[in-house]
Coordinates of C-alpha atoms in Angstrom, one line a residue:
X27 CA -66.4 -27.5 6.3
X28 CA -68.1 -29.2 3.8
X29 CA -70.5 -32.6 4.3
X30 CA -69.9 -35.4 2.4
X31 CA -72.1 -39.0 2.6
X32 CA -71.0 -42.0 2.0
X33 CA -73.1 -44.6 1.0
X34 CA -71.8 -48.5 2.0
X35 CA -69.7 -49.4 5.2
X36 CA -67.7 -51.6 3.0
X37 CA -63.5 -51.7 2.1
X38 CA -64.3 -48.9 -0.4
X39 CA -67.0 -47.0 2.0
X40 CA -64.6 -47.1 5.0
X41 CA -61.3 -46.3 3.3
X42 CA -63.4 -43.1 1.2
X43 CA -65.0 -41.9 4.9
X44 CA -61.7 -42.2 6.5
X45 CA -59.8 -40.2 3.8
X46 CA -62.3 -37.5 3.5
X47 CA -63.0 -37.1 7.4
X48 CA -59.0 -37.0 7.6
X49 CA -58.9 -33.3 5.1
X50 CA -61.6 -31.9 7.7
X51 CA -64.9 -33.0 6.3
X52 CA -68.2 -33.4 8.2
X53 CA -68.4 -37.2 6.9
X54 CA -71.2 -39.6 7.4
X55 CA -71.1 -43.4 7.0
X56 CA -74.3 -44.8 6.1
X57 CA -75.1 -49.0 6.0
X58 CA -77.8 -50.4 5.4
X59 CA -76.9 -54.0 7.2
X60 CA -76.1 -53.8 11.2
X61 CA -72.7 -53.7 10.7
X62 CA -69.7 -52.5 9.0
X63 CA -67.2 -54.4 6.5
X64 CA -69.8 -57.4 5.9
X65 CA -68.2 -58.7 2.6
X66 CA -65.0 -58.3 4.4
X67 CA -65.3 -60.6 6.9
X68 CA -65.3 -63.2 4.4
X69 CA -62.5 -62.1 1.9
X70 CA -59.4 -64.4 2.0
X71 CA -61.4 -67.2 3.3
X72 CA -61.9 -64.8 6.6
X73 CA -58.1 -64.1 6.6
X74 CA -58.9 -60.8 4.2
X75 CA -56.1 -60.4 2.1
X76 CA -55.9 -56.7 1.9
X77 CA -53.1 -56.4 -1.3
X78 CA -50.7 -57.7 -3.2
X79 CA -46.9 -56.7 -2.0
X80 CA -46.2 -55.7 -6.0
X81 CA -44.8 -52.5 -7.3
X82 CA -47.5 -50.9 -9.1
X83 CA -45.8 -51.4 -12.5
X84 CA -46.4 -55.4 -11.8
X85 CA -49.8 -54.5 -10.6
X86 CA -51.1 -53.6 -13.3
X87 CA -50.9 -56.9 -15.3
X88 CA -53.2 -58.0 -13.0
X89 CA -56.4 -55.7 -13.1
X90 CA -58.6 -57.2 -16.1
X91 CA -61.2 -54.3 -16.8
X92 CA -59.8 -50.9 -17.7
X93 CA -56.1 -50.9 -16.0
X94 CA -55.4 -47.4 -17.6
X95 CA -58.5 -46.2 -15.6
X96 CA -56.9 -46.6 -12.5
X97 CA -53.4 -46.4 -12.7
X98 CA -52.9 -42.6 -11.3
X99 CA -55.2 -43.9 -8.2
X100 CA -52.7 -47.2 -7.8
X101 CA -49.7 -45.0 -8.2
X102 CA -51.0 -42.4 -5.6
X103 CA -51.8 -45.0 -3.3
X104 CA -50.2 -48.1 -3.9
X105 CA -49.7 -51.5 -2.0
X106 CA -46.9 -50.2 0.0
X107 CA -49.1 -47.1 0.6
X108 CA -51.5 -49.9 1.8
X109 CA -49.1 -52.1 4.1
X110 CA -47.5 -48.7 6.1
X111 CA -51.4 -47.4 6.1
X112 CA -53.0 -49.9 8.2
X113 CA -49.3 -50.6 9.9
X114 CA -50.0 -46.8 11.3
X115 CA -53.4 -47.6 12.4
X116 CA -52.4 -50.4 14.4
X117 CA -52.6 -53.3 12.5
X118 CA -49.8 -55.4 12.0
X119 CA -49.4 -57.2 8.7
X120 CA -47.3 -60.3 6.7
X121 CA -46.5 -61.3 3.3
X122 CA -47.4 -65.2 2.2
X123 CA -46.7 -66.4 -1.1
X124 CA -47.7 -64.9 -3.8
X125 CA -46.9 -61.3 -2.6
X126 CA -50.2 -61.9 -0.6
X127 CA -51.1 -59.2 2.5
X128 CA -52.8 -60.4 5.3
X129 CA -53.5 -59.2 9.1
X130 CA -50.7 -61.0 11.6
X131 CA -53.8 -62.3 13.4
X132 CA -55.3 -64.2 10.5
X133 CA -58.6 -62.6 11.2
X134 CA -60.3 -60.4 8.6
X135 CA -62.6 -59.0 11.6
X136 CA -59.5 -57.0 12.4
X137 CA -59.1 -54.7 9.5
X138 CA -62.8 -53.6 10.0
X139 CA -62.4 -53.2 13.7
X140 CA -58.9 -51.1 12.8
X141 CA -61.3 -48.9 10.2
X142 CA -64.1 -48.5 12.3
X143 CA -61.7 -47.1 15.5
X144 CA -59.9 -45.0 13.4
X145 CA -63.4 -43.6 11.9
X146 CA -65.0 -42.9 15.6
X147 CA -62.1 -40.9 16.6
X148 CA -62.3 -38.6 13.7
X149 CA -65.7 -37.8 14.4
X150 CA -67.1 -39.8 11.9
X151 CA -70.8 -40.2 11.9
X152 CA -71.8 -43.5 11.0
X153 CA -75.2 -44.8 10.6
X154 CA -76.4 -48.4 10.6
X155 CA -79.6 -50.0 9.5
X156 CA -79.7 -46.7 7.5
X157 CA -81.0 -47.8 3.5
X158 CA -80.4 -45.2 0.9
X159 CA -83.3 -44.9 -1.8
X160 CA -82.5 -42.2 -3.9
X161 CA -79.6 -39.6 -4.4
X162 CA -81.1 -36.0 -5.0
X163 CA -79.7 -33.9 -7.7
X164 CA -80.6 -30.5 -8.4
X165 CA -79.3 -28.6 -11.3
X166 CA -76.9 -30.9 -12.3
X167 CA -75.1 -31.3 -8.6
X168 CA -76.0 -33.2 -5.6
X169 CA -78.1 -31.9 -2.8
X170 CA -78.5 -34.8 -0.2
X171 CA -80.0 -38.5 -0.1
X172 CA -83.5 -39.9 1.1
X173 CA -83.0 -42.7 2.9
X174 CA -85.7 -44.9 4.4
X175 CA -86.3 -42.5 7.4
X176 CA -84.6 -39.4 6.3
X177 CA -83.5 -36.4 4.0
X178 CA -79.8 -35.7 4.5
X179 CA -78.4 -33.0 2.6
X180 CA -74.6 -32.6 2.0
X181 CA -72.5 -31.3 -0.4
X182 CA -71.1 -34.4 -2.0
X183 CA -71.8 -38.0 -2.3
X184 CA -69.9 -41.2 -2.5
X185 CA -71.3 -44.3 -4.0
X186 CA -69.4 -47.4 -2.5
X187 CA -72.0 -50.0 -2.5
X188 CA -70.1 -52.9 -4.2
X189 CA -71.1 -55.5 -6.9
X190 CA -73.7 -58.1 -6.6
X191 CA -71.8 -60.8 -5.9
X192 CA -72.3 -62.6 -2.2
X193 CA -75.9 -60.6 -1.9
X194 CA -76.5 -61.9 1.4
X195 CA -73.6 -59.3 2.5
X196 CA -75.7 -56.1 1.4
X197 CA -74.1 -56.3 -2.1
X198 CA -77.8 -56.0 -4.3
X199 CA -77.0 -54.0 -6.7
X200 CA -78.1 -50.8 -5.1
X201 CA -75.2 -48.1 -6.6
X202 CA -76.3 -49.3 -9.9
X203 CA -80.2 -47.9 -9.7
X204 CA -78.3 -44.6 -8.7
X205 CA -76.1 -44.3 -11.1
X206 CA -78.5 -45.0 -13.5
X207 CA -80.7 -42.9 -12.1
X208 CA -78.9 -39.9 -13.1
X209 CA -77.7 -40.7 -16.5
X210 CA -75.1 -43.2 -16.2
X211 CA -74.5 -45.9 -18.3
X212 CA -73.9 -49.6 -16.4
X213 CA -71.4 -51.8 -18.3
X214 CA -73.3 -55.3 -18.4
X215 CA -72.5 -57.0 -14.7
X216 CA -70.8 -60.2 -15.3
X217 CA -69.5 -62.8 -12.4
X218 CA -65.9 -62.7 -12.5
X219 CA -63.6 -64.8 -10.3
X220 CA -66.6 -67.8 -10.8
X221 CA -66.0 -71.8 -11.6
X222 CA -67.1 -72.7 -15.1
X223 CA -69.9 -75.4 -15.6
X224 CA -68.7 -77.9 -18.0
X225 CA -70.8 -79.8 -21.2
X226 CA -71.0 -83.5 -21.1
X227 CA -70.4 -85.6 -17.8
X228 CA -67.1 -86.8 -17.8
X229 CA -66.3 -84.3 -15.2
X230 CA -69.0 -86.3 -12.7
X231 CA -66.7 -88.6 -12.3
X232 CA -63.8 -86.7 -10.7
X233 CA -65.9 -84.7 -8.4
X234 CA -64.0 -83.5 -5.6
X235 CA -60.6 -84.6 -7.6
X236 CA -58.0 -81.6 -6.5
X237 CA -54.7 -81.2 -9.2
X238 CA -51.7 -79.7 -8.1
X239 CA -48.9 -78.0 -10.9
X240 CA -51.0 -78.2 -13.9
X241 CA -51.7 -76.1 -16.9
X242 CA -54.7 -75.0 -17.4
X243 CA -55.3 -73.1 -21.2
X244 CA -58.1 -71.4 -22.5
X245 CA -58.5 -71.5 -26.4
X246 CA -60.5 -69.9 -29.0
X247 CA -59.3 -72.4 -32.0
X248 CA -56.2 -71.9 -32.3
X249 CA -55.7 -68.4 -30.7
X250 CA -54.7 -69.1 -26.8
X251 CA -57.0 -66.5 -24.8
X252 CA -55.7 -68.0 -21.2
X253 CA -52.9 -70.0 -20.1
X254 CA -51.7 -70.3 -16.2
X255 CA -50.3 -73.0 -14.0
X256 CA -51.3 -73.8 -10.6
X257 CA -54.3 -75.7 -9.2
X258 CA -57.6 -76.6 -10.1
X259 CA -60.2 -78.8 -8.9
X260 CA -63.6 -81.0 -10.3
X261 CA -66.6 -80.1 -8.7
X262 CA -70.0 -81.1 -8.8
X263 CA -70.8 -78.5 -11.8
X264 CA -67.6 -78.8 -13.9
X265 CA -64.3 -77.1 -12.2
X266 CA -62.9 -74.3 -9.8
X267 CA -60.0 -73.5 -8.1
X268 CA -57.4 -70.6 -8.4
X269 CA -56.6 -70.9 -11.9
X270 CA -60.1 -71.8 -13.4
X271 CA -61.0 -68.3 -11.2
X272 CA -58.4 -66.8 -12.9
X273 CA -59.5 -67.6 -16.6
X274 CA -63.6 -66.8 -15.9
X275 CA -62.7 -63.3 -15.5
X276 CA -60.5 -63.5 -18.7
X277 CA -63.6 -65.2 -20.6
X278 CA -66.5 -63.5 -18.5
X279 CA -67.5 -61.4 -22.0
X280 CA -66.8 -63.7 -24.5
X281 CA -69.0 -66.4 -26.2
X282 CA -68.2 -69.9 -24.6
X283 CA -69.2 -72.0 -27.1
X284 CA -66.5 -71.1 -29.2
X285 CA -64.1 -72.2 -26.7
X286 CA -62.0 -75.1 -25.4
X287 CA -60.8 -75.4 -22.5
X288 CA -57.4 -77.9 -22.1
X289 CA -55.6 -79.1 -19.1
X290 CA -51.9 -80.2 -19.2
X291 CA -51.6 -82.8 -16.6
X292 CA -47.7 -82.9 -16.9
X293 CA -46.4 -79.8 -17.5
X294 CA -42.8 -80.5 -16.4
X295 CA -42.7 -83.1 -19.3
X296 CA -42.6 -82.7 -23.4
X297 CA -44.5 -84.7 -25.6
X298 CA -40.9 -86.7 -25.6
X299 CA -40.2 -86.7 -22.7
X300 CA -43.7 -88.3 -21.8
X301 CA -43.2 -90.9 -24.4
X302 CA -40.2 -92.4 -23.5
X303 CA -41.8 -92.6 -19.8
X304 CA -45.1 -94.5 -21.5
X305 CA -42.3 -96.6 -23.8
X306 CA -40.9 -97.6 -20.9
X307 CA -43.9 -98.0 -18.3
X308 CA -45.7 -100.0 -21.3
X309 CA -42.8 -102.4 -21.8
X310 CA -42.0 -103.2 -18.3
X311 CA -45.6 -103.9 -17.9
X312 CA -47.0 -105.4 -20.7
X313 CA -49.2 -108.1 -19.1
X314 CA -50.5 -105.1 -17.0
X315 CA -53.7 -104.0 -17.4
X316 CA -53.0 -100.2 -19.1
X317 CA -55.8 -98.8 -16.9
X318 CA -53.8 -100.5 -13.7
X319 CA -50.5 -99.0 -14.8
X320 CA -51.5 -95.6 -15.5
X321 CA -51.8 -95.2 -12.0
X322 CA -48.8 -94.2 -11.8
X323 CA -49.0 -91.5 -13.7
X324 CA -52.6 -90.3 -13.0
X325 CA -54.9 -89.7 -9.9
X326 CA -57.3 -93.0 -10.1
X327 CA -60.0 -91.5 -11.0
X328 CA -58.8 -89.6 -13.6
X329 CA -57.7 -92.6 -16.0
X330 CA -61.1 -93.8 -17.6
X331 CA -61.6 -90.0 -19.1
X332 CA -58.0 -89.6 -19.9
X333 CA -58.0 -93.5 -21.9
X334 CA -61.6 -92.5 -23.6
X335 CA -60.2 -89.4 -24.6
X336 CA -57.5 -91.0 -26.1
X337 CA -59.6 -93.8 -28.1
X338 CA -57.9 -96.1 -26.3
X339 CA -59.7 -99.4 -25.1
X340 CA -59.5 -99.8 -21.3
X341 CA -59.6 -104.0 -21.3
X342 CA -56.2 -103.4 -23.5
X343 CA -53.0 -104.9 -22.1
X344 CA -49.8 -102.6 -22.3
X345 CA -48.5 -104.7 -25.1
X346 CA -51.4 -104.4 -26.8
X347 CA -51.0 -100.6 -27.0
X348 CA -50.3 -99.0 -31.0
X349 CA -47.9 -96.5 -31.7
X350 CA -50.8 -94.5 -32.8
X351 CA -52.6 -95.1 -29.6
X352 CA -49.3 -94.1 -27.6
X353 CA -49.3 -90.8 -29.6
X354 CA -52.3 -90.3 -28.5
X355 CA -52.4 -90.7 -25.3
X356 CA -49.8 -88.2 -25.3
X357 CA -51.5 -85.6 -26.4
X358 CA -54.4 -86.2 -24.6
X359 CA -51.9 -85.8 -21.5
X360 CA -50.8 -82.6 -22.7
X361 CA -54.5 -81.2 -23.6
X362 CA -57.4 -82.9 -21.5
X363 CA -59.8 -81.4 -23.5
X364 CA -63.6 -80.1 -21.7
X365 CA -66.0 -77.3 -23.4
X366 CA -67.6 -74.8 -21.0
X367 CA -71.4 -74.5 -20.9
X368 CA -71.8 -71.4 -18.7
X369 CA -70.0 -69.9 -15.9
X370 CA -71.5 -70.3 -12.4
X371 CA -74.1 -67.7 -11.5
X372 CA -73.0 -64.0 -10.6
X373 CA -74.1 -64.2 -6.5
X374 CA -71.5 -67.2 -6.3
X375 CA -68.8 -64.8 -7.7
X376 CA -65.8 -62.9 -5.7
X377 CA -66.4 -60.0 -8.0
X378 CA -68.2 -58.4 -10.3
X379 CA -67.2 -57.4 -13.7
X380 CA -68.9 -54.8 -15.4
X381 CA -70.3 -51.6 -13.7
X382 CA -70.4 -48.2 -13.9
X383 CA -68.9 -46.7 -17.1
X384 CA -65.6 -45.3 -16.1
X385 CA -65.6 -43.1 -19.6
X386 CA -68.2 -41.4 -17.6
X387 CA -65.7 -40.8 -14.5
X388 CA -62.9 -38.5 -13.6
X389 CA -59.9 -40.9 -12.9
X390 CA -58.2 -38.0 -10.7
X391 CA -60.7 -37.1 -8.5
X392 CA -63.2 -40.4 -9.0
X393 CA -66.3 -38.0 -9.8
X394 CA -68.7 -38.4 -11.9
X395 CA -68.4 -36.1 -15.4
X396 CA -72.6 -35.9 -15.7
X397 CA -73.1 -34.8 -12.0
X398 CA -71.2 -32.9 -10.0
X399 CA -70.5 -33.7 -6.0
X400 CA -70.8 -37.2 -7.1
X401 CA -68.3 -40.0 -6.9
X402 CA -68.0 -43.3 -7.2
X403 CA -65.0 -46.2 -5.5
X404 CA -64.9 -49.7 -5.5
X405 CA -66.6 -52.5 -7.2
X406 CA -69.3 -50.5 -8.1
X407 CA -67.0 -49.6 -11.0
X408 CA -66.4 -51.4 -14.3
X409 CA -63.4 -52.3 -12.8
X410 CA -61.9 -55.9 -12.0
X411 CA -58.8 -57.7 -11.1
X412 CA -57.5 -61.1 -10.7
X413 CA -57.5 -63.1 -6.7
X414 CA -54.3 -62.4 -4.5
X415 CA -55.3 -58.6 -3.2
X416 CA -55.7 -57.2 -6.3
X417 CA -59.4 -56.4 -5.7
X418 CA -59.5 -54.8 -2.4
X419 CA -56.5 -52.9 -3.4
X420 CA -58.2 -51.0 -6.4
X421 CA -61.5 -50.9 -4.0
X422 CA -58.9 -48.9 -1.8
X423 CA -57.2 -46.8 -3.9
X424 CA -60.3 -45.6 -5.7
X425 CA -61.7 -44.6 -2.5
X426 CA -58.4 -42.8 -1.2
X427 CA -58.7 -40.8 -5.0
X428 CA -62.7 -40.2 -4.0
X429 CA -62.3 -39.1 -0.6
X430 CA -59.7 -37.1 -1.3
X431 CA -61.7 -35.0 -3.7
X432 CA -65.2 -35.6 -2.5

């Protein structure tokens, strides 16, 4: 029988303990907060949306940082793997839109309550309040662990101790000294899944201003890096939402001055289709005050930045409206343009982007190529995805790989 550790009682920590302790390991679980699955008590908005119901071909698409890296682990255990998985244990599950997993219950407190029974009744040994400070390698393999009260040795060890994202859940940073510790490289941590602060002030004025079935582009000139429709919202800082999520992890590493970021505030409609509907709103309001009759095509508090955009005076009548000024107003429809200043700081992000180097990891078995007995699941690896289950599902297919070799 060998003794494995693993180090982080989160989605990756639980799933890794549970598959090793399942081929006939002497496991143990250590924490360092008082209780298990922290961080996932507040994924999906405390709903914990476990996967996305996509076969793994279409799940790929999805996973931003090094998709190749893990695409035996999602075809060994996939999302259906996933869904009949916790099914088994117990836990009942449904499909919203969006191919999105959830518990029946709604309550994310049940998938670590499901994990945790299952992990007693194989024996699993788990320790709480337990800090690990260093991983002890002798001879190029692992030996044990010093925590902050003990030595344990084993003969393998698991690092699932997350990003650094959400801090305040355990998530410091911690897998990253260890890897580092023995030679690994750490790809430069990055917030992905994060709003985007904006330059200028013209989003101040929209703050709290939510909009439904738009387009949201990312540009580098002319070259479109980002393009996605959904919903988005103006914050205090510049905008969030699902799609602006969506684009921070596709611009995390780039440089944002050189881009541009454009909204299409009427995607259903071509440029003329959306002048014939201005032709027509203009000329059966021309007395009308164009700021009062763009109401009807705009969210109130929207108009002043779209007209100002547009060079287009807001004391101007309809019928006082150029064909130039038309034209523009178009276009300024179609691409709202705002410039980025900096993403929102990393402990506000879902996820983290960047990690440990997976060149320096053994996709089949998850362990490490400098030391052996060691292996790494989860976050902790320069591994991302976009929102919708995609991240917990690599976090537990990476640990089913791990604690199936470990």
């Amino acid at each position: 029988m060998r003794k494995v550790i693993v180090i982080g009682g989160g989605a990756a920590g639980l799933m890794t303990a549970l598959t090793s302790a399942q081929n006939g390991n002497q496991v143990v679980l250590l924490e360092k907060n008082e209780k298990l699955g922290k961080k996932l008590y507040i994924t999906g908005k405390g709903r914990c949306n476990l996967t996305n119901d996509v076969a793994p071909l279409d799940f790929f698409p999805n996973v931003v940082s090094n998709p190749k890296f893990v695409y035996g682990a999602i075809n060994l255990f996939s999302p259906q793997n996933i869904y009949e998985f916790f099914e088994n244990l117990g836990l009942p599950l449904k499909v919203e839109r969006g191919n999105r997993v959830f518990p029946l219950s709604d309550k994310a407190s049940d998938v670590t309550k499901t994990l945790e029974k299952a992990l007693i009744n194989l024996g699993v040994d788990i320790r709480l309040n337990t800090e690990v400070k260093e991983i002890i390698c002798k001879d190029g393999r692992i030996v044990g662990v010093k925590t902050d009260n003990a030595t344990i040795e084993s003969d393998s060890v698991v690092v699932c101790t997350g990003g650094i994202s959400y801090p305040l859940t355990g998530s410091t940073g911690d897998g990253y000294k260890f890897a580092k510790a023995v030679g690994h490289k750490i790809v430069d941590l990055r917030p992905a899944l994060v709003g985007i602060e904006l330059k200028g002030d013209d989003y101040a004025s929209m703050q709290g201003l939510s909009l439904k079935n738009v387009r949201l582009s990312v540009k580098a000139s002319e070259k479109t890096l980002f393009s996605e429709f959904g919903e988005m919202l103006f914050t205090h800082f510049g905008v969030s939402g699902p799609i602006v999520l969506t684009a921070s992890s596709i611009i995390n590493r780039k440089e944002l001055n050189n881009l541009a970021l454009f909204i299409d505030l009427k995607p259903a409609l071509d440029e003329q289709t959306l002048e014939a509907r201005l032709i027509r709103e203009f000329t059966e309001n021309g007395a009308k005050n164009i700021s009062n009759v763009m109401r009807s095509l705009l969210p109130k508090n929207l108009i002043s930045v779209v007209l100002r955009q547009a060079s287009v005076k807001q004391t101007k009548n309809c019928s006082e409206i150029t064909q130039a000024e038309r034209l523009s107003l178009v276009k300024t429809l179609k691409n709202l343009k705002f410039l980025p200043k900096k993403l929102r700081p990393i402990e506000e992000a879902i996820v983290t982007a960047g990690g440990v180097d997976v060149k320096e990891i053994n996709p089949k078995t998850m362990e490490s190529k400098k030391v052996s007995g060691l292996y790494f699941a989860g976050e902790v690896l320069d591994v991302d995805a976009f929102t919708g289950g995609f991240n917990l599902q690599l976090a537990f297919s990476t640990a089913f790989v791990a604690g199936n070799n470990a």
